[in-house]
mmCIF file of C-alpha atoms in Angstrom:
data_model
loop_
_atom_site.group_PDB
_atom_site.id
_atom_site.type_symbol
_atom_site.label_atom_id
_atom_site.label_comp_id
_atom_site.label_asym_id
_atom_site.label_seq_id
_atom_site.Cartn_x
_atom_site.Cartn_y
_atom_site.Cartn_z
ATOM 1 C CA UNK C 284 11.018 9.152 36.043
ATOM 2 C CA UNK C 285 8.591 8.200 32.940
ATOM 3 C CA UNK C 286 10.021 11.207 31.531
ATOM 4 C CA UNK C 287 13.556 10.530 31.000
ATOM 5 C CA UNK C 288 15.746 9.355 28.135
ATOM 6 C CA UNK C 289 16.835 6.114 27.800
ATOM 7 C CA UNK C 290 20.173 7.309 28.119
ATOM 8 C CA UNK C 291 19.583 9.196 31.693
ATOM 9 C CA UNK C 292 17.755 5.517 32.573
ATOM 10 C CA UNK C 293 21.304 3.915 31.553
ATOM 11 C CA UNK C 294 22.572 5.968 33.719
ATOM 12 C CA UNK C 295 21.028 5.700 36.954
ATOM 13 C CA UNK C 296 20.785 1.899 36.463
ATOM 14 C CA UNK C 297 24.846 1.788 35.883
ATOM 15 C CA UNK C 298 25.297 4.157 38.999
ATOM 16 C CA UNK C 299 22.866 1.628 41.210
ATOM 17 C CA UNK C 300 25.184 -1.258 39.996
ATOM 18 C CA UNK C 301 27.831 0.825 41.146
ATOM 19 C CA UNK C 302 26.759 1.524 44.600
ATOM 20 C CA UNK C 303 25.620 -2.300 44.758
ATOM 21 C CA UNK C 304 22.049 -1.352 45.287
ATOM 22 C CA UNK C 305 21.280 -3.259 41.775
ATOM 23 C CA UNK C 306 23.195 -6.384 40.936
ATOM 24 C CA UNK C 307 23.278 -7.465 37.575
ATOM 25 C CA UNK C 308 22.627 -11.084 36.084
ATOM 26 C CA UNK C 309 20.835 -13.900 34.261
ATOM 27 C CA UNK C 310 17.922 -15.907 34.910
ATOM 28 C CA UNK C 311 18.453 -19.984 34.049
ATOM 29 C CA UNK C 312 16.514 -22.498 34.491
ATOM 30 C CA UNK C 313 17.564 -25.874 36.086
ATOM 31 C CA UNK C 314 18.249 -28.726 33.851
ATOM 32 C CA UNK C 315 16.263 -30.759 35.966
ATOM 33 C CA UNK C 316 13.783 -29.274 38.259
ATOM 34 C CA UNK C 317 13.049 -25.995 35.641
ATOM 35 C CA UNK C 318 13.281 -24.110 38.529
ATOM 36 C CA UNK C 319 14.724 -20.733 37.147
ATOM 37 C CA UNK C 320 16.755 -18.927 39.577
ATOM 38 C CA UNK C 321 19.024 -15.505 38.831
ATOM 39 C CA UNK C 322 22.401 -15.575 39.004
ATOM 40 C CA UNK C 323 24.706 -12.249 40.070
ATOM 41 C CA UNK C 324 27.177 -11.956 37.182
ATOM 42 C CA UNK C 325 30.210 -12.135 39.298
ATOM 43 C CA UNK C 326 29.006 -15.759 40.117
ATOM 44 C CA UNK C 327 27.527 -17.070 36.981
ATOM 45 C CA UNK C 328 29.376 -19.909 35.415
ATOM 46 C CA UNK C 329 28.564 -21.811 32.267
ATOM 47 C CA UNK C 330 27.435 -24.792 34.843
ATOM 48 C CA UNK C 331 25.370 -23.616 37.467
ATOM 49 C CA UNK C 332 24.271 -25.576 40.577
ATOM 50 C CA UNK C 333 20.378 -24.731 40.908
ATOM 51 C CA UNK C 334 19.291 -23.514 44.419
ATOM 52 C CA UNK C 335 16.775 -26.286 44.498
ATOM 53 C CA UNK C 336 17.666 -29.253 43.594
ATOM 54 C CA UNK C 337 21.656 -29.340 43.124
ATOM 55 C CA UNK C 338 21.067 -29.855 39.291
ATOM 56 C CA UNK C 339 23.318 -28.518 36.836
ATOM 57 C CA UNK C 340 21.902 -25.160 35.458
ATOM 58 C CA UNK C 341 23.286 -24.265 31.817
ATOM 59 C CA UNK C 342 24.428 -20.845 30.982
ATOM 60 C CA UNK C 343 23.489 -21.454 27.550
ATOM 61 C CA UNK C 344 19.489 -21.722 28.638
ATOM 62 C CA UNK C 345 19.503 -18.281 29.902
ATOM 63 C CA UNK C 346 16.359 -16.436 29.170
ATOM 64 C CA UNK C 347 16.893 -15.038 25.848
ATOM 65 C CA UNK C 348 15.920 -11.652 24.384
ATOM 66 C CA UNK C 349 14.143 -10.858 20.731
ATOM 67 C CA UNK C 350 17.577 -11.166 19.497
ATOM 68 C CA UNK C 351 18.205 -14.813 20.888
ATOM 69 C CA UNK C 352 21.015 -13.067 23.149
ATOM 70 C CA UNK C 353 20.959 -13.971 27.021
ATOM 71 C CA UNK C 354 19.010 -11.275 28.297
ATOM 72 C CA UNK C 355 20.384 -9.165 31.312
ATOM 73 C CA UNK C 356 18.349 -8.710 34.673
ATOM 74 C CA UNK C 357 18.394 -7.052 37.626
ATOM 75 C CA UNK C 358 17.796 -8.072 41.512
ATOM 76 C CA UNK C 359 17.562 -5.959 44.710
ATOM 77 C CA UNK C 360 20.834 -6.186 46.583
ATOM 78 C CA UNK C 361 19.562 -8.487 49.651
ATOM 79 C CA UNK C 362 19.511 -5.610 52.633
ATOM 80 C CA UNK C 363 17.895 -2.906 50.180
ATOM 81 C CA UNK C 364 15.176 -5.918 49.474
ATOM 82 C CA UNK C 365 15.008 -6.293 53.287
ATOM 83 C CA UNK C 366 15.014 -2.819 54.279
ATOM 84 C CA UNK C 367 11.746 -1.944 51.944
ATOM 85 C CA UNK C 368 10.351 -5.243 53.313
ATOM 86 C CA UNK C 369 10.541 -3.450 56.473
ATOM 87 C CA UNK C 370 9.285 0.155 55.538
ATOM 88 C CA UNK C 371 12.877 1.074 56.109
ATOM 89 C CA UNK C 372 12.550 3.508 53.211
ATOM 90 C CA UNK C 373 9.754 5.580 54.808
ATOM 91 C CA UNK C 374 12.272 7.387 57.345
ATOM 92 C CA UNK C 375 14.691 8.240 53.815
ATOM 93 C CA UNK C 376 11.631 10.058 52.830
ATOM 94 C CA UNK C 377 10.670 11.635 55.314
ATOM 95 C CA UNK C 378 14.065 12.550 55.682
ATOM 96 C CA UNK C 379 13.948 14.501 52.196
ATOM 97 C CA UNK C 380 10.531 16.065 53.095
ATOM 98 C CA UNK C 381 11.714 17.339 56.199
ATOM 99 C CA UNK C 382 14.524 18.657 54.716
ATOM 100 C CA UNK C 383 13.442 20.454 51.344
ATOM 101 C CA UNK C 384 12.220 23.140 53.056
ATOM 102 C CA UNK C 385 14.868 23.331 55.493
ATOM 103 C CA UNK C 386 17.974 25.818 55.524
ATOM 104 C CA UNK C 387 19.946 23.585 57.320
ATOM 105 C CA UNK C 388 19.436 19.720 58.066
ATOM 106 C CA UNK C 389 21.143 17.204 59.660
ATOM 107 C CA UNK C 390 20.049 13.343 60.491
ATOM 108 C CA UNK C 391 21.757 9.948 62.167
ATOM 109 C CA UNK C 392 20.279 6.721 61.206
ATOM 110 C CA UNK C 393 17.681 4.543 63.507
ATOM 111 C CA UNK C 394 18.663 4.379 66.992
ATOM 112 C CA UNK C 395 17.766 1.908 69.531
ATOM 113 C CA UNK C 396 18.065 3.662 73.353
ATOM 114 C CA UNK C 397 18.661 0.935 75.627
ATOM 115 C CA UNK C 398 16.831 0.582 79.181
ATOM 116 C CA UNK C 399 17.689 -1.487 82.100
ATOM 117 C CA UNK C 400 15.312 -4.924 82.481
ATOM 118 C CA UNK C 401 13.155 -3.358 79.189
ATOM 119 C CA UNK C 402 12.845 -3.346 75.597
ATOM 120 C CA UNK C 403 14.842 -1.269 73.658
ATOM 121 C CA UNK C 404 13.021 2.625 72.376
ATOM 122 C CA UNK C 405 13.934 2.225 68.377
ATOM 123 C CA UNK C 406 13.490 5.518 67.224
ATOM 124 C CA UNK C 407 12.941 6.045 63.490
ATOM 125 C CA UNK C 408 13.474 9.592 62.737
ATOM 126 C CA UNK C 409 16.057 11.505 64.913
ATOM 127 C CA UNK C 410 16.740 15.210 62.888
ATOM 128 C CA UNK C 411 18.205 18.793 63.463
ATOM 129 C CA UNK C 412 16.160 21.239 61.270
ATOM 130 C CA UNK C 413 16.802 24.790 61.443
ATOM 131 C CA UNK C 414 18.478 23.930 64.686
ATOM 132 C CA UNK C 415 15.097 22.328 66.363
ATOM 133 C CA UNK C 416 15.728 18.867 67.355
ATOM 134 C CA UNK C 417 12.686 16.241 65.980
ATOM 135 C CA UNK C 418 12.161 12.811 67.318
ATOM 136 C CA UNK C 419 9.710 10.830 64.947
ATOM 137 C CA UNK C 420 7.807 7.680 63.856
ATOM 138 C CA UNK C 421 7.495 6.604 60.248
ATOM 139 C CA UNK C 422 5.022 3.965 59.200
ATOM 140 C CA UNK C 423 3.260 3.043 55.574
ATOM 141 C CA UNK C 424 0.303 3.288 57.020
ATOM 142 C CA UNK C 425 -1.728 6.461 58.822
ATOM 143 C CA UNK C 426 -1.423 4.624 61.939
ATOM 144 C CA UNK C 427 0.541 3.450 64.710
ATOM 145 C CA UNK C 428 -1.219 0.268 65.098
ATOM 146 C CA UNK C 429 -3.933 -1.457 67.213
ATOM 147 C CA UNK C 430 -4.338 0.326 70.544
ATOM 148 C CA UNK C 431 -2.005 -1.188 72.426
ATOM 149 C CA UNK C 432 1.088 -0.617 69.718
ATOM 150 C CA UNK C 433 -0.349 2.866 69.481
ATOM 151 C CA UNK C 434 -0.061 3.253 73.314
ATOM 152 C CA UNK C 435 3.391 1.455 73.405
ATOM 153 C CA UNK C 436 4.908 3.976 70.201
ATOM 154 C CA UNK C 437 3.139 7.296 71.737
ATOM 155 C CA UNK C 438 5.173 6.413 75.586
ATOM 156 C CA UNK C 439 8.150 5.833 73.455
ATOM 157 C CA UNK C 440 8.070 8.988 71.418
ATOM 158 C CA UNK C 441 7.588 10.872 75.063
ATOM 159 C CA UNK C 442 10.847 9.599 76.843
ATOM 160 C CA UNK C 443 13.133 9.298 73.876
ATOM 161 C CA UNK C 444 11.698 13.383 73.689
ATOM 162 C CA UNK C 445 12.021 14.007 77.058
ATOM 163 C CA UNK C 446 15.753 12.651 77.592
ATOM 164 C CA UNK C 447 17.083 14.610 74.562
ATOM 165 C CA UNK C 448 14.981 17.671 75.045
ATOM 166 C CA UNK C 449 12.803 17.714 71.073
ATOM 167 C CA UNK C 450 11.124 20.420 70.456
ATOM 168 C CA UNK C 451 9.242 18.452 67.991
ATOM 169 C CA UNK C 452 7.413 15.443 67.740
ATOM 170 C CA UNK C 453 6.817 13.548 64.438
ATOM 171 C CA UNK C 454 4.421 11.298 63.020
ATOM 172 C CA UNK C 455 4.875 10.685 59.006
ATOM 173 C CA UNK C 456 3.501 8.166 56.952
ATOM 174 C CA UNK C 457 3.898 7.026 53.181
ATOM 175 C CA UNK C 458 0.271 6.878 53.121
ATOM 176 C CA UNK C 459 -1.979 9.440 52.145
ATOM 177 C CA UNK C 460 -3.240 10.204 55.376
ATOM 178 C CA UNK C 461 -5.172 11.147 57.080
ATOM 179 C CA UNK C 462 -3.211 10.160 60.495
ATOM 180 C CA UNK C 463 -5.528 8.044 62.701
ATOM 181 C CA UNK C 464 -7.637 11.004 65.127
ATOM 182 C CA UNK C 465 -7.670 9.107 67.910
ATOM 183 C CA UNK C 466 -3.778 8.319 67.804
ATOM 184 C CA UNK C 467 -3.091 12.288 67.512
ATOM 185 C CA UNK C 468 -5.544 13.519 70.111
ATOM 186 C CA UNK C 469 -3.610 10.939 72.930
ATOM 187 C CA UNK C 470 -0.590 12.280 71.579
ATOM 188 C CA UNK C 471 -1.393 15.499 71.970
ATOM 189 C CA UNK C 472 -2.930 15.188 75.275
ATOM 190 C CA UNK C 473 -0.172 13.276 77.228
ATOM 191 C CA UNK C 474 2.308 16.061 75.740
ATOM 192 C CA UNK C 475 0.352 18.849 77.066
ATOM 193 C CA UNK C 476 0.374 16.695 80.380
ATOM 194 C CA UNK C 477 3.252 15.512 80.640
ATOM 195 C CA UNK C 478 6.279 17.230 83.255
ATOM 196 C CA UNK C 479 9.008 18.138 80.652
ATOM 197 C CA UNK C 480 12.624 17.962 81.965
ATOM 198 C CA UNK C 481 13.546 20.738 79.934
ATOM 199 C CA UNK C 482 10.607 23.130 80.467
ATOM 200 C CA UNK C 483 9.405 23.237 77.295
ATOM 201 C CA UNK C 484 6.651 21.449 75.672
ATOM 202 C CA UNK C 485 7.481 19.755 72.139
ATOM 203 C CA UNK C 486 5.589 20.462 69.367
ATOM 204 C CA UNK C 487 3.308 17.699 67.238
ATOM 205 C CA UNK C 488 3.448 17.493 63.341
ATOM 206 C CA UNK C 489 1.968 15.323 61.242
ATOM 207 C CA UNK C 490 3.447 14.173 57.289
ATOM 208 C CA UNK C 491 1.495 12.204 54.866
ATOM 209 C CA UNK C 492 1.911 11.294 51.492
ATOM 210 C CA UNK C 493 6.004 10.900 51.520
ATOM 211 C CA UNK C 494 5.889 9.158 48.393
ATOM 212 C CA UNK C 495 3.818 11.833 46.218
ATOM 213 C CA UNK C 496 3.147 15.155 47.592
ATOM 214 C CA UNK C 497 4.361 15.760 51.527
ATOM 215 C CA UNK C 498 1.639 17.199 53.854
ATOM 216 C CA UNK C 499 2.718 19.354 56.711
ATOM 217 C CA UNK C 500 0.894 19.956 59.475
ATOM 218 C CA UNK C 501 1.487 21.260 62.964
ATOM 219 C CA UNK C 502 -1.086 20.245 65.632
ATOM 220 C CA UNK C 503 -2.528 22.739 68.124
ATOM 221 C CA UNK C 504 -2.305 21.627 71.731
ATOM 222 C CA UNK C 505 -6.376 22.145 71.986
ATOM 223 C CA UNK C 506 -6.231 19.094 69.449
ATOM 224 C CA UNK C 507 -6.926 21.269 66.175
ATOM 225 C CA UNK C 508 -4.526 21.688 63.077
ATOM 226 C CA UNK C 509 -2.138 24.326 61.446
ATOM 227 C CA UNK C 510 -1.244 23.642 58.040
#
């Protein structure tokens, strides 16, 4: 990205307006309160009414640029703020890293599976690559949480992967890794354990580092790795 022109920057910005993941405004301060607060362009008006206070909010205070011109700026739309908020972007890329080496890919979005008296399964990562069927976890962090979350997510991953038959389990992470050992040995071990509807014992892989350079690795069932 620090490489490109300020023409292909234009250009990506204009194409985020487009798709309403950018919006496009002015930051003005309240006449009263000096509260400044942004305002979308489709809703700025010469009078504002600021968020705070009720105060009028001139136009004609906007933040001005070297060239004592209002100077544009640009906001999240309000679910893209809320779905980084919530790591939401970590299953996007691990999405892509799943796929680049793939020669054919398809994914849904999260999915909740519902259970009588019980809360929900959200699953993060449900993908077809190369035909094999993965059911994942994505997390910013090399972890799946204090024990009991850990224990919680890993009995999860196990029925969601039993009732749709995965051949492969995934845990992926924004973060550098490495994936917490003692997290990966459980989920190794109740995998080799557990009675598989299908037969067939799903694989475990492990992806760090989704926001720099993906690393791949396929756990052995006697709790070592292949890269």
């Amino acid at each position: 990205v620090y490489d490109w022109e300020q023409a292909q920057i234009r250009n990506r910005v204009n194409h985020l307006l487009h798709i309403n993941v950018l919006q496009r405004g002015l930051i003005v301060p309240c006449s009263e309160c000096e509260r400044r607060a942004f305002y979308r362009i489709e809703l700025l008006r010469e009078n504002n009414t600021c968020p705070r206070c009720g105060a009028p909010a001139y136009a004609t205070d906007a933040w001005r640029s070297k060239l004592v011109e209002p100077e544009w700026f640009y906001d999240l739309h309000g679910a893209v703020r809320e779905l980084l908020e919530q790591d939401g972007d970590v299953p996007f890329l691990a999405g892509k890293a799943l796929a680049a080496q793939a020669q054919t890919f398809e994914e849904i979005a999260e999915l909740d599976f519902l259970r009588p008296d019980e809360d929900p399964d959200e699953i993060d990562i449900i993908a077809l690559v190369d035909g094999r069927l993965v059911i994942g976890e994505a997390k910013r962090v090399a972890t799946l949480g204090t024990k009991n979350e850990g224990n919680k997510a890993i009995a999860k991953l196990l029925r969601v992967s039993d009732l749709l038959g995965a051949d492969e389990i995934l845990l992926t992470t924004s973060a550098p890794g490495p994936w917490k050992e003692s997290q990966t040995d459980q989920l190794l071990k109740v995998t080799a354990g557990h009675s598989w509807r299908f037969g067939k014992v799903p694989q475990v892989r492990v992806v760090t580092d989704l926001r720099g350079a993906p690393q791949s690795s396929l756990l052995r069932q006697e709790f070592g790795w292949q890269v």
